[in-house]
CSV table of C-alpha atoms in Angstrom, one decimal:
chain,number,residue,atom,x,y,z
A,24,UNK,CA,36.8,100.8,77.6
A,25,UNK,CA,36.1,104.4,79.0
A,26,UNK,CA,39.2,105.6,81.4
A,27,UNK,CA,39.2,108.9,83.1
A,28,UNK,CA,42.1,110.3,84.5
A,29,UNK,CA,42.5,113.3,86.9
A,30,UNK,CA,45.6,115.5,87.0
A,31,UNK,CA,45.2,118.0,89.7
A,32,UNK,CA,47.4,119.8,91.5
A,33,UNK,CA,49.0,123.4,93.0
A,34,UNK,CA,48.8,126.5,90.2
A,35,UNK,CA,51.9,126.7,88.0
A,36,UNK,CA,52.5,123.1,89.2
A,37,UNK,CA,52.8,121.4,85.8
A,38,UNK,CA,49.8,120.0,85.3
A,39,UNK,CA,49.0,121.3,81.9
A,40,UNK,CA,52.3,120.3,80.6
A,41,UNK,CA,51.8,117.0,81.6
A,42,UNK,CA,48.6,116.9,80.2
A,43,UNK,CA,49.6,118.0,76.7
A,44,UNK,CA,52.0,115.3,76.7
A,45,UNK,CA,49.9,112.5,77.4
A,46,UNK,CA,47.1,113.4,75.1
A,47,UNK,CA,49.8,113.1,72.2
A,48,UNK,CA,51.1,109.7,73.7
A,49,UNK,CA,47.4,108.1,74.7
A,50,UNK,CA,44.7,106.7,71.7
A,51,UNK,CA,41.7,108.7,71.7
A,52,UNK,CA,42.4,110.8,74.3
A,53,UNK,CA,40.3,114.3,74.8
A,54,UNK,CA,41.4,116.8,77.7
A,55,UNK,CA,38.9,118.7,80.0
A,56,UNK,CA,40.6,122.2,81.6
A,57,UNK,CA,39.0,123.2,84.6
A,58,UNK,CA,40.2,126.4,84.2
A,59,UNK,CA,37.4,126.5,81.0
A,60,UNK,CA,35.0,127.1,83.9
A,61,UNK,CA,36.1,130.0,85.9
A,62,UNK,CA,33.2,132.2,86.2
A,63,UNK,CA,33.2,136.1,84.7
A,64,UNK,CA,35.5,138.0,86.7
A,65,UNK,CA,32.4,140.5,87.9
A,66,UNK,CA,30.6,137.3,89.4
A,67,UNK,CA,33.8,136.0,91.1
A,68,UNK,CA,33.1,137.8,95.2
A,69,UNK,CA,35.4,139.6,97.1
A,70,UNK,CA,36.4,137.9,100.5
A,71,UNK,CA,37.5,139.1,104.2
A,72,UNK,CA,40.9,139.0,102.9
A,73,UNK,CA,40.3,141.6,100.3
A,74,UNK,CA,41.3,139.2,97.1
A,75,UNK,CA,38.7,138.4,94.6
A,76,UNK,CA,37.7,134.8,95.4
A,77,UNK,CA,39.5,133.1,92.4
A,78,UNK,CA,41.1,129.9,94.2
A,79,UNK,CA,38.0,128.8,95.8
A,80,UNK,CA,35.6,126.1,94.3
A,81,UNK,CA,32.3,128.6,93.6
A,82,UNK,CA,35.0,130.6,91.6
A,83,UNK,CA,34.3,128.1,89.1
A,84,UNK,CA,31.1,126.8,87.2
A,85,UNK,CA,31.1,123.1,88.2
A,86,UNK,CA,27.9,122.1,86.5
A,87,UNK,CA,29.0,122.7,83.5
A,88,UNK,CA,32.1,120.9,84.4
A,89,UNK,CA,30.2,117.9,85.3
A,90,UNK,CA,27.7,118.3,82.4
A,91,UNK,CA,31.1,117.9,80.5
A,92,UNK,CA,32.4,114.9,81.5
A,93,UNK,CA,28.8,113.4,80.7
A,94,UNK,CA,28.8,114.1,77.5
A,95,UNK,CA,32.0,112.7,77.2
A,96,UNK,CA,31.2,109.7,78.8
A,97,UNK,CA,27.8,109.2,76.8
A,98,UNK,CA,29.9,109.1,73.9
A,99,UNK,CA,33.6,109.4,73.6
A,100,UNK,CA,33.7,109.0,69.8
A,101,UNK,CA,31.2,112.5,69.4
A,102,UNK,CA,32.9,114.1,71.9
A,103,UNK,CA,35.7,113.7,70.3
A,104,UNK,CA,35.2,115.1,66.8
A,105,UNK,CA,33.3,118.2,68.4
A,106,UNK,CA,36.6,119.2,69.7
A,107,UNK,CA,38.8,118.3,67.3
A,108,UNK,CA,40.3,115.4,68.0
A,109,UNK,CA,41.5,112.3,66.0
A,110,UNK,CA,39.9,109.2,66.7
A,111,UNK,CA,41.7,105.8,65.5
A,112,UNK,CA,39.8,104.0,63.2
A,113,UNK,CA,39.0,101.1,64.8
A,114,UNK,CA,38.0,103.4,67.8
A,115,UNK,CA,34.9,104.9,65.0
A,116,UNK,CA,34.4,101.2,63.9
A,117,UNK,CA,33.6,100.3,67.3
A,118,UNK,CA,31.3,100.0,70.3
A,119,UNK,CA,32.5,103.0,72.8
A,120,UNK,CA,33.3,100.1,75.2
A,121,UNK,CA,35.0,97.7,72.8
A,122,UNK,CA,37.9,100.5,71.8
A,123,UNK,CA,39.8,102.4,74.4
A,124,UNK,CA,38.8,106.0,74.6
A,125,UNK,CA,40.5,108.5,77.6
A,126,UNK,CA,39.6,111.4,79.0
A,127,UNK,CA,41.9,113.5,80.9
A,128,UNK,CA,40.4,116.2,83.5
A,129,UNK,CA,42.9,118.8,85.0
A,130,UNK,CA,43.1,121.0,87.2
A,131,UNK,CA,43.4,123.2,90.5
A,132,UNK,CA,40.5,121.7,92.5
A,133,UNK,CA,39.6,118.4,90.6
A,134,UNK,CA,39.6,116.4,94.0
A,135,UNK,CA,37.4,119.0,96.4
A,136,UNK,CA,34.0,118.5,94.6
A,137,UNK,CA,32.2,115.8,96.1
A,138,UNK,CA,29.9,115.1,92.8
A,139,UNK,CA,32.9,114.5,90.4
A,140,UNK,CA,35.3,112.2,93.0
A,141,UNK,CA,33.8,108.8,92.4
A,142,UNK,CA,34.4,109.2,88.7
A,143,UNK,CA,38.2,109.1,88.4
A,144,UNK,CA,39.9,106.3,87.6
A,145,UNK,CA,43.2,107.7,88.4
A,146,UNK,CA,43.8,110.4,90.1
A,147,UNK,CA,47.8,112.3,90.4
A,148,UNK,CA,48.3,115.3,92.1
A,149,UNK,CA,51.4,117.5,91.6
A,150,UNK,CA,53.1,119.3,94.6
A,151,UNK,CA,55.9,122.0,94.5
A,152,UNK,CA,57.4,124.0,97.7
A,153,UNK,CA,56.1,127.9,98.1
A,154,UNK,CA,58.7,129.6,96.9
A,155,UNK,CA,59.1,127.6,93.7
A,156,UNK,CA,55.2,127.9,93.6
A,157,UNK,CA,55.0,131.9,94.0
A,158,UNK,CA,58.6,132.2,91.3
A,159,UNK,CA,57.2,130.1,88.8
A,160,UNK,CA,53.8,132.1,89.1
A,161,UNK,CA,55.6,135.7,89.0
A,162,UNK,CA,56.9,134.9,85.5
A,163,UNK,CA,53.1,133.7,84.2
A,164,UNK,CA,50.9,136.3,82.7
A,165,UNK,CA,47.5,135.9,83.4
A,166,UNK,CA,44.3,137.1,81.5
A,167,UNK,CA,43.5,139.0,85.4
A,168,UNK,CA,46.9,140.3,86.2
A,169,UNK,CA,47.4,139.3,90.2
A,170,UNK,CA,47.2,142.3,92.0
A,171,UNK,CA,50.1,142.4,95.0
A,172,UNK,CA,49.7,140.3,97.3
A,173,UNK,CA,47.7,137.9,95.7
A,174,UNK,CA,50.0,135.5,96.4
A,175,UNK,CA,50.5,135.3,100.1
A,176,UNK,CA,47.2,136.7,101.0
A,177,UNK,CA,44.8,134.3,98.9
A,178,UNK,CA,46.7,131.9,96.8
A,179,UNK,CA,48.7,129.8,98.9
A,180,UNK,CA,46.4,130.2,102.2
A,181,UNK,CA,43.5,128.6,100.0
A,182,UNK,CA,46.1,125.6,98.5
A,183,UNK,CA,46.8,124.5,101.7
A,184,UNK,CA,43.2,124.7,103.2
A,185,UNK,CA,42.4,123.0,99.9
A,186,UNK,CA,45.1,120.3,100.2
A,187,UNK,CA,44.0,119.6,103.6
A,188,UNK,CA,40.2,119.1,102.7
A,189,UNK,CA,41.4,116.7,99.6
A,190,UNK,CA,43.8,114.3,101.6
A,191,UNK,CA,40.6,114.1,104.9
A,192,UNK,CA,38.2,113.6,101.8
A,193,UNK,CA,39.7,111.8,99.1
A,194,UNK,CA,41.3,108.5,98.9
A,195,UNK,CA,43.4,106.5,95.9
A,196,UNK,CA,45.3,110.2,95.0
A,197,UNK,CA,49.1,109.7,93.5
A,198,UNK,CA,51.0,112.4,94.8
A,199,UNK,CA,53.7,113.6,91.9
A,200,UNK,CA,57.0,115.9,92.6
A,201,UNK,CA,56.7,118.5,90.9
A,202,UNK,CA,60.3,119.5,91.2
A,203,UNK,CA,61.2,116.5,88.8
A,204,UNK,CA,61.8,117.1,85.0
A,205,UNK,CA,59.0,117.0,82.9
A,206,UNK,CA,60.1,113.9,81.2
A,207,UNK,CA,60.2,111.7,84.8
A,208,UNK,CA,56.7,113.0,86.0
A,209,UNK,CA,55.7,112.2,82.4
A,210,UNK,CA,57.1,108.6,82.5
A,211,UNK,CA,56.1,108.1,86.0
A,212,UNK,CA,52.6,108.7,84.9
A,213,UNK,CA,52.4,107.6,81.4
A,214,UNK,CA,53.9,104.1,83.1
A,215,UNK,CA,50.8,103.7,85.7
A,216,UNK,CA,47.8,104.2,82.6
A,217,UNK,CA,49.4,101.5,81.0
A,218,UNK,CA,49.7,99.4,83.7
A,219,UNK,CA,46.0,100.0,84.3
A,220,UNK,CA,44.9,99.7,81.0
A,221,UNK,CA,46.8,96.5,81.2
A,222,UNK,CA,45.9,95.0,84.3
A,223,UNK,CA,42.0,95.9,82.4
A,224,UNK,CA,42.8,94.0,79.4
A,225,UNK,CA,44.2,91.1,81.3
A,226,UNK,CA,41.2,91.1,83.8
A,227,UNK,CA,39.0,91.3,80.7
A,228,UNK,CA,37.5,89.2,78.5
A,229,UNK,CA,39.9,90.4,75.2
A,230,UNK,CA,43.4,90.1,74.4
A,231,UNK,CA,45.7,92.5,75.6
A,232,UNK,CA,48.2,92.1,72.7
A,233,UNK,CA,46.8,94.8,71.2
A,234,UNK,CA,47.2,97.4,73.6
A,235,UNK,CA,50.9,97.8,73.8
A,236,UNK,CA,50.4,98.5,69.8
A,237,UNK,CA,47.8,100.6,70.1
A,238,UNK,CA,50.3,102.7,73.0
C-alpha cells in the first residue's frame, strides 16, 4: 500500500516541522522537499516588480520533482535505502503493495502544478496571517538573503495570487491553522493518515489489526 501525502502551504508556515515529525511517527516513510528544486539563483529571472522570480512555479525544477516522486513510486523500498532511510523488515520482506510505504511531498507550491495534483492522496495546507508570515520570515536566514522589500513587493503578492489559483483549481485540500502549536497541527494531521490508512485496511482485502501496531 503506497500513500502520498502533500503538505503545502505559506513560507515559514510550518510545514517542514510538521513534516519532520511525521516521518518519525509514520512506517517507511521518505520526505520529498520542494525546495530541493529551486533552480540556480542566476537562472531564477527578474520580474516587473524588480524581485528575482523566487515564489513563482518556473523558479523551481518541476521535472525533476516529478521524476522524483516516480521513482519513489516504482519502488518505495529502493528509494528508501538510497536516501537513508530505515525500512521495517517486513516492509523489505514484502511486495511494495503488501506493506505500507509513505511518501511525504512538501512544500510552497505543491497544489499549482497541474502534472503532480492527481497524485496526492492527502493533501493539507497550512495558513498563517501576514504579519505573523513576514515576523516569522525576518528571523529566518536564507542561503539568498531577501533583499528589502522582498516581502511586500514579491512574497506575499505571489501567496495570494497562488492561493487563489490552488483553491479555483484544486479540490480535496485540508486547510491547517498555522497559528496552533505544533503538537495540535501535528495531531490533527497524524489523526486523518491513520484514519485513511484505516478506512484502506478495512476496505481491503487484509486485516487491519496490524496497522495500529505498526503506527
Amino acid at each position: 500500500m503506497k500513500l502520498i501525502i502533500g503538505i503545502g502551504g505559506v513560507t515559514n508556515g510550518g510545514k517542514t516541522t510538521l513534516t519532520n515529525k511525521l516521518m518519525q511517527a509514520l512506517p517507511n516513510c521518505c520526505v520529498i522537499h520542494q525546495d530541493d528544486f529551486f533552480k540556480k539563483p542566476d537562472q531564477i529571472e527578474v520580474g516587473e516588480d524588480g524581485f528575482r522570480q523566487w515564489d513563482v512555479i518556473t523558479s523551481l525544477d518541476m521535472e525533476a520533482m516529478v521524476n522524483t516522486i516516480k521513482g519513489w513510486q516504482e519502488n518505495p523500498v529502493k528509494f528508501a535505502r538510497s536516501h537513508g532511510v530505515s525500512v521495517t523488515p517486513k516492509a523489505e520482506e514484502q511486495e511494495p503493495d503488501n506493506a505500507i510505504h509513505i511518501l511525504i511531498v512538501e512544500g510552497f507550491l505543491l497544489y499549482n502544478y497541474q502534472h503532480i495534483l492527481d497524485v496526492y492522496d492527502q493533501r493539507y495546507y497550512i495558513a498563517i496571517p501576514k504579519e505573523e508570515c513576514k515576523r516569522r520570515r525576518s528571523t529566518r536566514t536564507y542561503t539568498v538573503p531577501d533583499p528589502p522589500g522582498l516581502f511586500e513587493g514579491h512574497v506575499w503578492p505571489m501567496y495570494l495570487k497562488h492561493r487563489k489559483e490552488m483553491e479555483n483549481n484544486c479540490n480535496g485540500i485540508e486547510y491547517l491553522d498555522g497559528l496552533k502549536s505544533k503538537e495540535e497541527i501535528y495531531n490533527q494531521v497524524y489523526e486523518s493518515i491513520h484514519n485513511n490508512l484505516l478506512n484502506r485496511f478495512i476496505a481491503g482485502p487484509g486485516s487491519s489489526e496490524h496497522l495500529c501496531i505498526n503506527l
